[in-house]
Amino acid sequence: MDNITHSLVGALIGQAGLKRKTGLAMPALIIGANLPDVDAACFFWLDGVEHLGFRRGITHGPIAWVLLPLILAGALWWFDRWQASRGRRPKGRLPVHFGWLYALSFIAGLSHPALDWLNVYGIRLLEPFSSRWFYGDTLFIIDVWLWALMGFATWFSLRRERQGGEWRRPARIAIAVAVGYIGLNGAITAYQYDFEKSVDHGSTKIISPVPIQFWSREVLTYQENMIWSSTEWDGALKNPEAINRFCFDDCPGYPAEKVCDIAPVRALQNANPQVGVFLFWSRAPFAERASDGSVILRDARFYDPRARDRFSVALPDVQCSPLAPR
């Protein structure tokens, strides 16, 4: 999920009452909820799409669950002592308890991979013991409804606290509603997976949440060596002509001549690091013909012809091989 969501989760946990356990509890919760994304620093030394094979891995796995909160708790404990030694420690701050700092950092840190698992991007939950990707397919990576719920609840709780009222209850209610909302979305995805299996046993499906319309799902269907169709579902199948992004069987959404055989591209994964990393990360790879006849390697989960595509590898030296007739 995005870092606004992670930050709001940390803040809401604090407003539910845990921030009274120790001084610097809120920094421990908010920073801890974002700390696994320290792997974003890889952009400074990795080129192209190599970051796709590094992120959501080692800093999101079991070793990091233990070590990152320990580092954060130690840093906050030291900061409190440093301020005290210089006479700058705020008088209103609660006594700092290292054990509670670690516990809160640990709780917040665990919320991060739990949320990241919920979308179609995926997460390597067992890294470094296993590089397997896990996908929850439950929420879109930016969920404005969670923003609204948790943002309002945090603001309202803080306001009640300043006024001397009961401030824990709004946060606790919001946490319960958020958990229920996530459960509802999980049920929608599970229902759609069951429905797709009942009508089509031969194809692999990806049920992808869409922005804003949390009740809708995009259904990506895999056949042979390509992602070949994309339709949107909201309880009843919408007009395919209006919403197909990929369609290679006589529909206007995506012309068949733009699709290349991906097999020659797969053969390059050992020789071309960019291709190798992309295919390691990609859940729905397909090869698209560029305007000059070369190949662009893409992922159907994040393909939008109207926007700049950060999830692609251009292969100017590889000519598009047309798909064999079916």
GROMACS .gro file of C-alpha atoms in nm:
model
  326
    1MET     CA    1   0.000   0.000   0.000
    2ASP     CA    2   0.100   0.365  -0.025
    3ASN     CA    3   0.282   0.538   0.259
    4ILE     CA    4  -0.012   0.760   0.351
    5THR     CA    5  -0.209   0.446   0.435
    6HIS     CA    6   0.079   0.300   0.633
    7SER     CA    7   0.123   0.626   0.826
    8LEU     CA    8  -0.248   0.650   0.907
    9VAL     CA    9  -0.247   0.293   1.037
   10GLY     CA   10   0.039   0.377   1.274
   11ALA     CA   11  -0.130   0.697   1.390
   12LEU     CA   12  -0.463   0.523   1.443
   13ILE     CA   13  -0.303   0.246   1.651
   14GLY     CA   14  -0.152   0.518   1.869
   15GLN     CA   15  -0.482   0.702   1.905
   16ALA     CA   16  -0.647   0.375   2.005
   17GLY     CA   17  -0.453   0.410   2.330
   18LEU     CA   18  -0.111   0.260   2.273
   19LYS     CA   19   0.059   0.597   2.253
   20ARG     CA   20   0.020   0.628   2.630
   21LYS     CA   21   0.248   0.331   2.694
   22THR     CA   22   0.575   0.521   2.654
   23GLY     CA   23   0.723   0.846   2.542
   24LEU     CA   24   0.791   0.871   2.166
   25ALA     CA   25   0.525   0.608   2.103
   26MET     CA   26   0.374   0.792   1.804
   27PRO     CA   27   0.708   0.820   1.618
   28ALA     CA   28   0.765   0.451   1.688
   29LEU     CA   29   0.425   0.363   1.544
   30ILE     CA   30   0.424   0.591   1.240
   31ILE     CA   31   0.789   0.540   1.143
   32GLY     CA   32   0.762   0.168   1.223
   33ALA     CA   33   0.462   0.135   0.993
   34ASN     CA   34   0.671   0.276   0.706
   35LEU     CA   35   1.015   0.137   0.792
   36PRO     CA   36   1.011  -0.169   0.559
   37ASP     CA   37   1.001   0.076   0.267
   38VAL     CA   38   1.360   0.169   0.348
   39ASP     CA   39   1.430  -0.058   0.052
   40ALA     CA   40   1.327   0.236  -0.170
   41ALA     CA   41   1.686   0.353  -0.129
   42CYS     CA   42   1.771   0.094  -0.396
   43PHE     CA   43   1.678   0.355  -0.658
   44PHE     CA   44   2.015   0.517  -0.586
   45TRP     CA   45   2.217   0.217  -0.706
   46LEU     CA   46   1.992   0.007  -0.929
   47ASP     CA   47   1.922   0.082  -1.294
   48GLY     CA   48   1.608   0.048  -1.503
   49VAL     CA   49   1.357  -0.199  -1.362
   50GLU     CA   50   1.607  -0.373  -1.134
   51HIS     CA   51   1.429  -0.218  -0.835
   52LEU     CA   52   1.131  -0.444  -0.911
   53GLY     CA   53   1.335  -0.747  -0.815
   54PHE     CA   54   1.463  -0.589  -0.495
   55ARG     CA   55   1.168  -0.408  -0.338
   56ARG     CA   56   0.913  -0.580  -0.116
   57GLY     CA   57   1.168  -0.846  -0.038
   58ILE     CA   58   1.436  -0.861   0.232
   59THR     CA   59   1.307  -0.558   0.427
   60HIS     CA   60   0.956  -0.707   0.430
   61GLY     CA   61   1.054  -1.058   0.545
   62PRO     CA   62   1.083  -1.233   0.884
   63ILE     CA   63   1.435  -1.117   0.971
   64ALA     CA   64   1.338  -0.755   0.909
   65TRP     CA   65   1.023  -0.798   1.121
   66VAL     CA   66   1.255  -0.846   1.420
   67LEU     CA   67   1.559  -0.631   1.336
   68LEU     CA   68   1.403  -0.314   1.192
   69PRO     CA   69   1.185  -0.247   1.501
   70LEU     CA   70   1.491  -0.311   1.720
   71ILE     CA   71   1.692  -0.051   1.528
   72LEU     CA   72   1.408   0.199   1.541
   73ALA     CA   73   1.348   0.149   1.913
   74GLY     CA   74   1.719   0.188   1.982
   75ALA     CA   75   1.736   0.508   1.777
   76LEU     CA   76   1.435   0.661   1.955
   77TRP     CA   77   1.568   0.559   2.297
   78TRP     CA   78   1.903   0.718   2.213
   79PHE     CA   79   1.732   1.033   2.082
   80ASP     CA   80   1.543   1.073   2.410
   81ARG     CA   81   1.867   1.035   2.609
   82TRP     CA   82   2.047   1.277   2.378
   83GLN     CA   83   1.777   1.541   2.424
   84ALA     CA   84   1.785   1.492   2.802
   85SER     CA   85   2.164   1.533   2.812
   86ARG     CA   86   2.136   1.865   2.629
   87GLY     CA   87   1.846   1.989   2.839
   88ARG     CA   88   1.608   1.986   2.543
   89ARG     CA   89   1.379   1.700   2.639
   90PRO     CA   90   1.014   1.820   2.633
   91LYS     CA   91   0.872   1.833   2.984
   92GLY     CA   92   0.541   1.683   2.879
   93ARG     CA   93   0.691   1.369   2.726
   94LEU     CA   94   0.616   1.045   2.905
   95PRO     CA   95   0.910   0.840   3.036
   96VAL     CA   96   1.063   0.637   2.755
   97HIS     CA   97   1.052   0.262   2.804
   98PHE     CA   98   1.270   0.067   2.559
   99GLY     CA   99   1.060  -0.249   2.583
  100TRP     CA  100   0.742  -0.065   2.488
  101LEU     CA  101   0.922   0.122   2.209
  102TYR     CA  102   1.028  -0.211   2.063
  103ALA     CA  103   0.681  -0.365   2.106
  104LEU     CA  104   0.509  -0.072   1.934
  105SER     CA  105   0.766  -0.061   1.654
  106PHE     CA  106   0.718  -0.435   1.608
  107ILE     CA  107   0.337  -0.409   1.591
  108ALA     CA  108   0.352  -0.121   1.346
  109GLY     CA  109   0.619  -0.298   1.142
  110LEU     CA  110   0.401  -0.607   1.105
  111SER     CA  111   0.113  -0.395   0.977
  112HIS     CA  112   0.325  -0.298   0.677
  113PRO     CA  113   0.372  -0.640   0.509
  114ALA     CA  114   0.016  -0.730   0.606
  115LEU     CA  115  -0.115  -0.433   0.407
  116ASP     CA  116   0.130  -0.479   0.120
  117TRP     CA  117   0.010  -0.838   0.079
  118LEU     CA  118  -0.342  -0.713   0.007
  119ASN     CA  119  -0.283  -0.587  -0.349
  120VAL     CA  120  -0.188  -0.742  -0.683
  121TYR     CA  121   0.169  -0.607  -0.677
  122GLY     CA  122   0.269  -0.880  -0.435
  123ILE     CA  123   0.525  -0.925  -0.160
  124ARG     CA  124   0.799  -1.178  -0.085
  125LEU     CA  125   0.690  -1.250   0.272
  126LEU     CA  126   0.950  -1.521   0.335
  127GLU     CA  127   1.260  -1.346   0.200
  128PRO     CA  128   1.548  -1.437   0.242
  129PHE     CA  129   1.432  -1.794   0.307
  130SER     CA  130   1.216  -1.805  -0.006
  131SER     CA  131   1.171  -1.567  -0.300
  132ARG     CA  132   0.812  -1.672  -0.361
  133TRP     CA  133   0.568  -1.388  -0.429
  134PHE     CA  134   0.240  -1.371  -0.235
  135TYR     CA  135  -0.068  -1.184  -0.359
  136GLY     CA  136  -0.383  -1.089  -0.168
  137ASP     CA  137  -0.572  -0.929  -0.463
  138THR     CA  138  -0.795  -0.754  -0.209
  139LEU     CA  139  -0.733  -0.378  -0.225
  140PHE     CA  140  -0.611  -0.134  -0.488
  141ILE     CA  141  -0.268  -0.002  -0.393
  142ILE     CA  142  -0.418   0.342  -0.310
  143ASP     CA  143  -0.756   0.309  -0.141
  144VAL     CA  144  -0.925   0.646  -0.099
  145TRP     CA  145  -1.195   0.497   0.124
  146LEU     CA  146  -0.933   0.384   0.376
  147TRP     CA  147  -0.774   0.728   0.351
  148ALA     CA  148  -1.107   0.894   0.431
  149LEU     CA  149  -1.196   0.658   0.714
  150MET     CA  150  -0.861   0.654   0.890
  151GLY     CA  151  -0.779   1.018   0.819
  152PHE     CA  152  -1.109   1.143   0.962
  153ALA     CA  153  -1.088   0.909   1.262
  154THR     CA  154  -0.734   1.021   1.344
  155TRP     CA  155  -0.830   1.388   1.316
  156PHE     CA  156  -1.146   1.338   1.524
  157SER     CA  157  -0.960   1.141   1.791
  158LEU     CA  158  -0.691   1.409   1.821
  159ARG     CA  159  -0.959   1.677   1.840
  160ARG     CA  160  -1.144   1.493   2.116
  161GLU     CA  161  -0.816   1.451   2.303
  162ARG     CA  162  -0.743   1.826   2.289
  163GLN     CA  163  -1.094   1.895   2.419
  164GLY     CA  164  -1.052   1.653   2.707
  165GLY     CA  165  -1.308   1.402   2.578
  166GLU     CA  166  -1.295   1.026   2.512
  167TRP     CA  167  -1.043   1.001   2.228
  168ARG     CA  168  -0.962   0.630   2.218
  169ARG     CA  169  -1.306   0.507   2.116
  170PRO     CA  170  -1.321   0.680   1.770
  171ALA     CA  171  -0.986   0.526   1.677
  172ARG     CA  172  -1.089   0.181   1.794
  173ILE     CA  173  -1.417   0.200   1.601
  174ALA     CA  174  -1.228   0.310   1.288
  175ILE     CA  175  -0.986   0.017   1.321
  176ALA     CA  176  -1.280  -0.224   1.348
  177VAL     CA  177  -1.453  -0.068   1.046
  178ALA     CA  178  -1.128  -0.080   0.846
  179VAL     CA  179  -1.083  -0.449   0.925
  180GLY     CA  180  -1.444  -0.513   0.821
  181TYR     CA  181  -1.392  -0.318   0.498
  182ILE     CA  182  -1.082  -0.522   0.415
  183GLY     CA  183  -1.273  -0.841   0.491
  184LEU     CA  184  -1.557  -0.733   0.260
  185ASN     CA  185  -1.311  -0.668  -0.021
  186GLY     CA  186  -1.149  -1.004   0.041
  187ALA     CA  187  -1.490  -1.170   0.013
  188ILE     CA  188  -1.562  -0.989  -0.316
  189THR     CA  189  -1.232  -1.109  -0.462
  190ALA     CA  190  -1.284  -1.465  -0.336
  191TYR     CA  191  -1.636  -1.473  -0.483
  192GLN     CA  192  -1.508  -1.354  -0.819
  193TYR     CA  193  -1.231  -1.615  -0.822
  194ASP     CA  194  -1.487  -1.886  -0.747
  195PHE     CA  195  -1.717  -1.754  -1.019
  196GLU     CA  196  -1.438  -1.747  -1.279
  197LYS     CA  197  -1.338  -2.104  -1.194
  198SER     CA  198  -1.698  -2.220  -1.233
  199VAL     CA  199  -1.730  -2.078  -1.586
  200ASP     CA  200  -1.375  -2.131  -1.714
  201HIS     CA  201  -1.160  -2.414  -1.580
  202GLY     CA  202  -0.882  -2.387  -1.838
  203SER     CA  203  -0.739  -2.039  -1.788
  204THR     CA  204  -0.540  -1.870  -1.516
  205LYS     CA  205  -0.711  -1.562  -1.375
  206ILE     CA  206  -0.596  -1.256  -1.186
  207ILE     CA  207  -0.874  -1.071  -1.006
  208SER     CA  208  -0.749  -0.716  -0.969
  209PRO     CA  209  -0.915  -0.445  -0.755
  210VAL     CA  210  -0.970  -0.113  -0.932
  211PRO     CA  211  -0.938   0.243  -0.798
  212ILE     CA  212  -1.232   0.410  -0.615
  213GLN     CA  213  -1.494   0.150  -0.711
  214PHE     CA  214  -1.400  -0.100  -0.441
  215TRP     CA  215  -1.689  -0.330  -0.540
  216SER     CA  216  -1.548  -0.374  -0.892
  217ARG     CA  217  -1.275  -0.606  -1.012
  218GLU     CA  218  -1.072  -0.625  -1.332
  219VAL     CA  219  -1.044  -0.983  -1.454
  220LEU     CA  220  -0.721  -1.063  -1.637
  221THR     CA  221  -0.734  -1.394  -1.823
  222TYR     CA  222  -0.420  -1.576  -1.931
  223GLN     CA  223  -0.417  -1.805  -2.233
  224GLU     CA  224  -0.118  -1.972  -2.395
  225ASN     CA  225   0.178  -1.726  -2.399
  226MET     CA  226   0.005  -1.393  -2.339
  227ILE     CA  227  -0.243  -1.201  -2.132
  228TRP     CA  228  -0.524  -1.190  -2.382
  229SER     CA  229  -0.820  -1.017  -2.223
  230SER     CA  230  -0.920  -0.771  -1.957
  231THR     CA  231  -1.277  -0.720  -1.848
  232GLU     CA  232  -1.428  -0.542  -1.551
  233TRP     CA  233  -1.679  -0.699  -1.316
  234ASP     CA  234  -1.918  -0.524  -1.078
  235GLY     CA  235  -2.170  -0.797  -1.010
  236ALA     CA  236  -2.258  -0.822  -1.379
  237LEU     CA  237  -2.017  -0.820  -1.671
  238LYS     CA  238  -1.991  -0.476  -1.827
  239ASN     CA  239  -1.983  -0.403  -2.198
  240PRO     CA  240  -1.650  -0.553  -2.316
  241GLU     CA  241  -1.616  -0.297  -2.596
  242ALA     CA  242  -1.612  -0.019  -2.339
  243ILE     CA  243  -1.363  -0.154  -2.089
  244ASN     CA  244  -1.132  -0.409  -2.251
  245ARG     CA  245  -0.768  -0.309  -2.232
  246PHE     CA  246  -0.643  -0.629  -2.396
  247CYS     CA  247  -0.847  -0.824  -2.645
  248PHE     CA  248  -0.702  -1.035  -2.921
  249ASP     CA  249  -1.015  -1.205  -3.049
  250ASP     CA  250  -1.208  -0.965  -3.270
  251CYS     CA  251  -1.278  -0.678  -3.034
  252PRO     CA  252  -1.165  -0.313  -3.048
  253GLY     CA  253  -0.991  -0.290  -2.711
  254TYR     CA  254  -0.645  -0.401  -2.825
  255PRO     CA  255  -0.550  -0.502  -3.181
  256ALA     CA  256  -0.401  -0.848  -3.220
  257GLU     CA  257  -0.117  -0.723  -3.439
  258LYS     CA  258   0.030  -0.536  -3.140
  259VAL     CA  259   0.099  -0.862  -2.956
  260CYS     CA  260   0.432  -1.039  -2.991
  261ASP     CA  261   0.535  -1.393  -2.909
  262ILE     CA  262   0.692  -1.372  -2.564
  263ALA     CA  263   0.898  -1.691  -2.602
  264PRO     CA  264   1.199  -1.517  -2.772
  265VAL     CA  265   1.196  -1.258  -2.493
  266ARG     CA  266   1.196  -1.525  -2.222
  267ALA     CA  267   1.503  -1.676  -2.386
  268LEU     CA  268   1.692  -1.353  -2.307
  269GLN     CA  269   1.637  -1.355  -1.931
  270ASN     CA  270   1.980  -1.502  -1.851
  271ALA     CA  271   2.166  -1.272  -2.091
  272ASN     CA  272   1.974  -0.950  -2.021
  273PRO     CA  273   1.953  -0.854  -1.650
  274GLN     CA  274   1.662  -0.618  -1.713
  275VAL     CA  275   1.456  -0.895  -1.873
  276GLY     CA  276   1.554  -1.143  -1.602
  277VAL     CA  277   1.452  -0.911  -1.320
  278PHE     CA  278   1.129  -0.811  -1.491
  279LEU     CA  279   1.022  -1.172  -1.548
  280PHE     CA  280   1.113  -1.259  -1.188
  281TRP     CA  281   0.882  -0.982  -1.068
  282SER     CA  282   0.611  -0.999  -1.331
  283ARG     CA  283   0.294  -1.192  -1.263
  284ALA     CA  284   0.134  -1.120  -1.599
  285PRO     CA  285   0.406  -1.058  -1.860
  286PHE     CA  286   0.332  -0.999  -2.225
  287ALA     CA  287   0.527  -0.866  -2.523
  288GLU     CA  288   0.399  -0.567  -2.718
  289ARG     CA  289   0.504  -0.445  -3.063
  290ALA     CA  290   0.659  -0.096  -3.056
  291SER     CA  291   0.609   0.151  -3.339
  292ASP     CA  292   0.943   0.051  -3.495
  293GLY     CA  293   0.864  -0.321  -3.485
  294SER     CA  294   1.074  -0.394  -3.176
  295VAL     CA  295   0.944  -0.537  -2.849
  296ILE     CA  296   0.832  -0.378  -2.524
  297LEU     CA  297   0.800  -0.618  -2.232
  298ARG     CA  298   0.507  -0.525  -2.010
  299ASP     CA  299   0.294  -0.651  -1.722
  300ALA     CA  300  -0.082  -0.659  -1.772
  301ARG     CA  301  -0.152  -0.565  -1.410
  302PHE     CA  302  -0.004  -0.218  -1.462
  303TYR     CA  303  -0.062  -0.147  -1.827
  304ASP     CA  304  -0.226   0.183  -1.913
  305PRO     CA  305  -0.178   0.310  -2.270
  306ARG     CA  306  -0.282   0.660  -2.159
  307ALA     CA  307  -0.010   0.698  -1.896
  308ARG     CA  308   0.366   0.674  -1.870
  309ASP     CA  309   0.438   0.309  -1.801
  310ARG     CA  310   0.709   0.259  -1.539
  311PHE     CA  311   0.661  -0.117  -1.548
  312SER     CA  312   0.813  -0.204  -1.883
  313VAL     CA  313   1.138  -0.296  -2.055
  314ALA     CA  314   1.208  -0.166  -2.405
  315LEU     CA  315   1.404  -0.409  -2.622
  316PRO     CA  316   1.501  -0.209  -2.934
  317ASP     CA  317   1.726  -0.489  -3.065
  318VAL     CA  318   1.453  -0.753  -3.049
  319GLN     CA  319   1.209  -0.772  -3.338
  320CYS     CA  320   0.849  -0.858  -3.265
  321SER     CA  321   0.764  -1.215  -3.361
  322PRO     CA  322   0.393  -1.241  -3.442
  323LEU     CA  323   0.185  -1.495  -3.258
  324ALA     CA  324   0.110  -1.818  -3.434
  325PRO     CA  325  -0.251  -1.839  -3.555
  326ARG     CA  326  -0.482  -2.019  -3.314
   0.00000   0.00000   0.00000
